[in-house]
XYZ file of N, CA and C in Angstrom:
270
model
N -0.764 -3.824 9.720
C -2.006 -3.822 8.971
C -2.941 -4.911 9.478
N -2.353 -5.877 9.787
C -3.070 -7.453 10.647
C -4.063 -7.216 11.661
N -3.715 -5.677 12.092
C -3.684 -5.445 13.809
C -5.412 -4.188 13.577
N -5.634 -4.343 12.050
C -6.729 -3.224 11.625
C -7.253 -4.130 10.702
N -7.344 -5.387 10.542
C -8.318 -6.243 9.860
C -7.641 -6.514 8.127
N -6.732 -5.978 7.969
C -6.453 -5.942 6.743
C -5.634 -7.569 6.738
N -5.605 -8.294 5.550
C -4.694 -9.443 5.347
C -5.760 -11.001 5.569
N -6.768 -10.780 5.806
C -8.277 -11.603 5.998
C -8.667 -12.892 5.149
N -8.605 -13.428 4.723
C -9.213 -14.086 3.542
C -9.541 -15.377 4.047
N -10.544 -15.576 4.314
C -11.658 -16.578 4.628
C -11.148 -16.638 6.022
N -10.529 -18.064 6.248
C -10.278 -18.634 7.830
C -8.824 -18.412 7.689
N -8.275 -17.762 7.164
C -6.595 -17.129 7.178
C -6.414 -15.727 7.447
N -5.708 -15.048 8.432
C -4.885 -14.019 8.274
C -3.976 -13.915 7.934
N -3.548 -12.303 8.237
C -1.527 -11.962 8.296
C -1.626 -12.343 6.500
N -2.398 -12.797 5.723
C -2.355 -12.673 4.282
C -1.846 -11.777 3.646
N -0.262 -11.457 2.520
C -0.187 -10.516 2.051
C 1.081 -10.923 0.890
N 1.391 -10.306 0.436
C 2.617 -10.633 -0.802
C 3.081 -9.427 -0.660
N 5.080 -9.707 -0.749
C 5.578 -8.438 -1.032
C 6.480 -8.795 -2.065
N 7.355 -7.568 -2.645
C 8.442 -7.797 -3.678
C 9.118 -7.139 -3.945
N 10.631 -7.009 -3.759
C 11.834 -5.885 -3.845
C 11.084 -5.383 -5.189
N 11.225 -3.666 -5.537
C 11.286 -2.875 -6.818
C 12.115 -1.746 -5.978
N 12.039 -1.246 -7.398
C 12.839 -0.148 -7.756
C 12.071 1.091 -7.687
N 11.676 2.403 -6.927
C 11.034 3.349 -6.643
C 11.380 4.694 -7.139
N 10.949 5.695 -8.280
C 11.747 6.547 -8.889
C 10.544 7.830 -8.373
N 11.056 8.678 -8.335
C 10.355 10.057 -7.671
C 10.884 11.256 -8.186
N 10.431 12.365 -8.253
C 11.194 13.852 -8.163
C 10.363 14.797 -7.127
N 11.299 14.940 -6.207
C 10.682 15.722 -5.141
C 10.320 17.192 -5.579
N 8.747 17.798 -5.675
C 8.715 19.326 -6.113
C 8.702 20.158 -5.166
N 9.033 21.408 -5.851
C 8.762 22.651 -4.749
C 7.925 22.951 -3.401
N 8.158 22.602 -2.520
C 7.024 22.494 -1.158
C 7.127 21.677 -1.240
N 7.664 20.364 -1.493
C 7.202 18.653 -0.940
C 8.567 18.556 0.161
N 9.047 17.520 1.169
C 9.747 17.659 2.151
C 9.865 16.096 2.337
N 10.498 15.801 1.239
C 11.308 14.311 1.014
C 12.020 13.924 1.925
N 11.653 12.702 2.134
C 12.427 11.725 3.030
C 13.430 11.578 2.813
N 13.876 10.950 1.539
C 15.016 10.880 0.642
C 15.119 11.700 -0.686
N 15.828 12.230 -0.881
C 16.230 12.666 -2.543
C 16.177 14.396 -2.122
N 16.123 14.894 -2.863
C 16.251 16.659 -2.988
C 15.692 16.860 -4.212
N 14.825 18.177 -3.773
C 13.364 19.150 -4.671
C 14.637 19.144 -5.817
N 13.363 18.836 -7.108
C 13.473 18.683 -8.257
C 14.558 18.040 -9.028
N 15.530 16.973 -8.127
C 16.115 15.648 -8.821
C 15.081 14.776 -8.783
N 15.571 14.014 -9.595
C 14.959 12.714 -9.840
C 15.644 11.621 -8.617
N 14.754 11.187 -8.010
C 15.619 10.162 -6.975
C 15.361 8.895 -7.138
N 16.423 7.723 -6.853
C 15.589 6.438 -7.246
C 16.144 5.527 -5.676
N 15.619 4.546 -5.489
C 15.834 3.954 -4.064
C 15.287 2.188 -4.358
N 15.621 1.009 -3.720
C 15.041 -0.169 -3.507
C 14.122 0.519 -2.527
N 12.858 -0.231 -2.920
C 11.256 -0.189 -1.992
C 10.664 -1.436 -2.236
N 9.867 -1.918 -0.862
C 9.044 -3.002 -0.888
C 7.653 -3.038 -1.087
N 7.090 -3.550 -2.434
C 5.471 -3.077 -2.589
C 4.956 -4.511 -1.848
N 3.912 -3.894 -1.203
C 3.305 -4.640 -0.160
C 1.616 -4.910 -1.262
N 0.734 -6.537 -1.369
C -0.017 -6.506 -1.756
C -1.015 -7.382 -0.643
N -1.854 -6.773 -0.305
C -2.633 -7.594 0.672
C -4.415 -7.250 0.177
N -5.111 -8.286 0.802
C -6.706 -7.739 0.193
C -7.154 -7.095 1.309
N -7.879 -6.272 1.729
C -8.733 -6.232 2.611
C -10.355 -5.646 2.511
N -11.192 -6.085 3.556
C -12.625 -6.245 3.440
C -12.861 -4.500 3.132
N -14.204 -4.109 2.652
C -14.064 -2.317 2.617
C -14.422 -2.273 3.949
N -14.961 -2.933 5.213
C -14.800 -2.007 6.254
C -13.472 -1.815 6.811
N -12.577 -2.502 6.274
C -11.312 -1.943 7.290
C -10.158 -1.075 6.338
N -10.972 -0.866 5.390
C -10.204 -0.243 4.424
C -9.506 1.464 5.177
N -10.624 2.275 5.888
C -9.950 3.196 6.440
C -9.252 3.367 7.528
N -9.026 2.275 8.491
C -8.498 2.015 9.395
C -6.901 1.350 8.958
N -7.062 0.756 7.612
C -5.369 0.565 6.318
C -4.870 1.349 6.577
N -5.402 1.983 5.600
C -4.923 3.375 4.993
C -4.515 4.008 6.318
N -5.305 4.750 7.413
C -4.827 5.419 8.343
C -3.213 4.738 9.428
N -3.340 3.420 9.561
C -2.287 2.644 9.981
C -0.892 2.793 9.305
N -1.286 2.634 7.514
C 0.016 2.984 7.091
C 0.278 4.203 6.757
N -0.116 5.035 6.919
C 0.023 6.519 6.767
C 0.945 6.831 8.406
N 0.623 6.313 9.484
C 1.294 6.546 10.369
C 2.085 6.137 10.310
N 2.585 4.489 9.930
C 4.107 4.095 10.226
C 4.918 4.440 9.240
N 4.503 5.185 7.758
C 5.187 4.881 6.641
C 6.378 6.024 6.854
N 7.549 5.932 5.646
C 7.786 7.431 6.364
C 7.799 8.736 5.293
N 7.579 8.151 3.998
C 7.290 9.108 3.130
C 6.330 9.784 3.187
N 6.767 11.360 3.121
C 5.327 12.482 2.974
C 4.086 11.851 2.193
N 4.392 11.201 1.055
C 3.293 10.779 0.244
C 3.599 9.425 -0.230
N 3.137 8.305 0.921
C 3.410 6.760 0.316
C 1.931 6.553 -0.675
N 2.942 5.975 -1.624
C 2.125 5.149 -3.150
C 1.113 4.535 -2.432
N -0.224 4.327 -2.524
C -1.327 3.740 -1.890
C -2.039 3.224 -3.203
N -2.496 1.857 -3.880
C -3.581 1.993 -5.032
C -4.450 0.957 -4.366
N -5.450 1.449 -4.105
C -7.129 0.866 -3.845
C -7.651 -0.071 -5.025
N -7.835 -0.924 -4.922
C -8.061 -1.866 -6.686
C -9.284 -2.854 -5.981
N -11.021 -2.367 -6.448
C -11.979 -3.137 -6.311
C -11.842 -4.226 -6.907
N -11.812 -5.719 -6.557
C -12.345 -6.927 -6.638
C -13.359 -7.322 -7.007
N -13.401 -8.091 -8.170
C -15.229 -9.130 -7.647
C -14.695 -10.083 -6.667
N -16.344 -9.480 -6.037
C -16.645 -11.113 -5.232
C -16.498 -12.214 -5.642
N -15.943 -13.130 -4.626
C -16.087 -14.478 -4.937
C -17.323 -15.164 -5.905
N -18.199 -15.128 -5.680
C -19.471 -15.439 -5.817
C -19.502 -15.247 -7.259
N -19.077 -13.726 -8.074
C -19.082 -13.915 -9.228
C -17.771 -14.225 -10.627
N -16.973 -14.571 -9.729
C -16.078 -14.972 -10.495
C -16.412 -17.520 -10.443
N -17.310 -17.449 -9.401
C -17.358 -18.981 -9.306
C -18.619 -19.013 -10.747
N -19.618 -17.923 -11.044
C -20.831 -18.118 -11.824
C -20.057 -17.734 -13.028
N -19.457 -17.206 -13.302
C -18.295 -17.458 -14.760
C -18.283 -18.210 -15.500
């Protein structure tokens, strides 16, 4: 993600937080799971990855981890920020 601008924050890169959880799913009809089998419930250790990045490199993220990930459909949540600027006028 480093390597597409993501992890940025001021005069620092490679910025990011991760944390062992617990990942629960049920694979449906037509989906083609990595792990688990259509219509159990599957559960697995997964690492949620939290990093900021600027919105221009936001689609160049997303497209990066979509390639290395290996689930048909990795968890992705987009979460707008305030700017700096208005959390200092607070």
């Amino acid at each position: 993600m480093q390597s597409v601008g993501a992890g940025k924050i001021g005069n620092y890169d490679s910025c990011l937080a991760y944390s062992r959880v617990t990942g629960t799913w049920r694979p449906l009809q037509g989906s083609h799971p990595y792990i688990g089998t259509c219509n159990e419930i599957s559960e697995a250790p997964e690492i949620k990855v939290e990093v900021n990045i600027q919105e221009e490199a936001l689609q160049g993220t997303l497209k990066a981890i979509r390639e290395v990930h290996p689930y048909e459909e990795p968890v992705i949540n987009v979460i707008p920020l305030y700017p700096d600027k208005v959390v200092e006028n607070s």
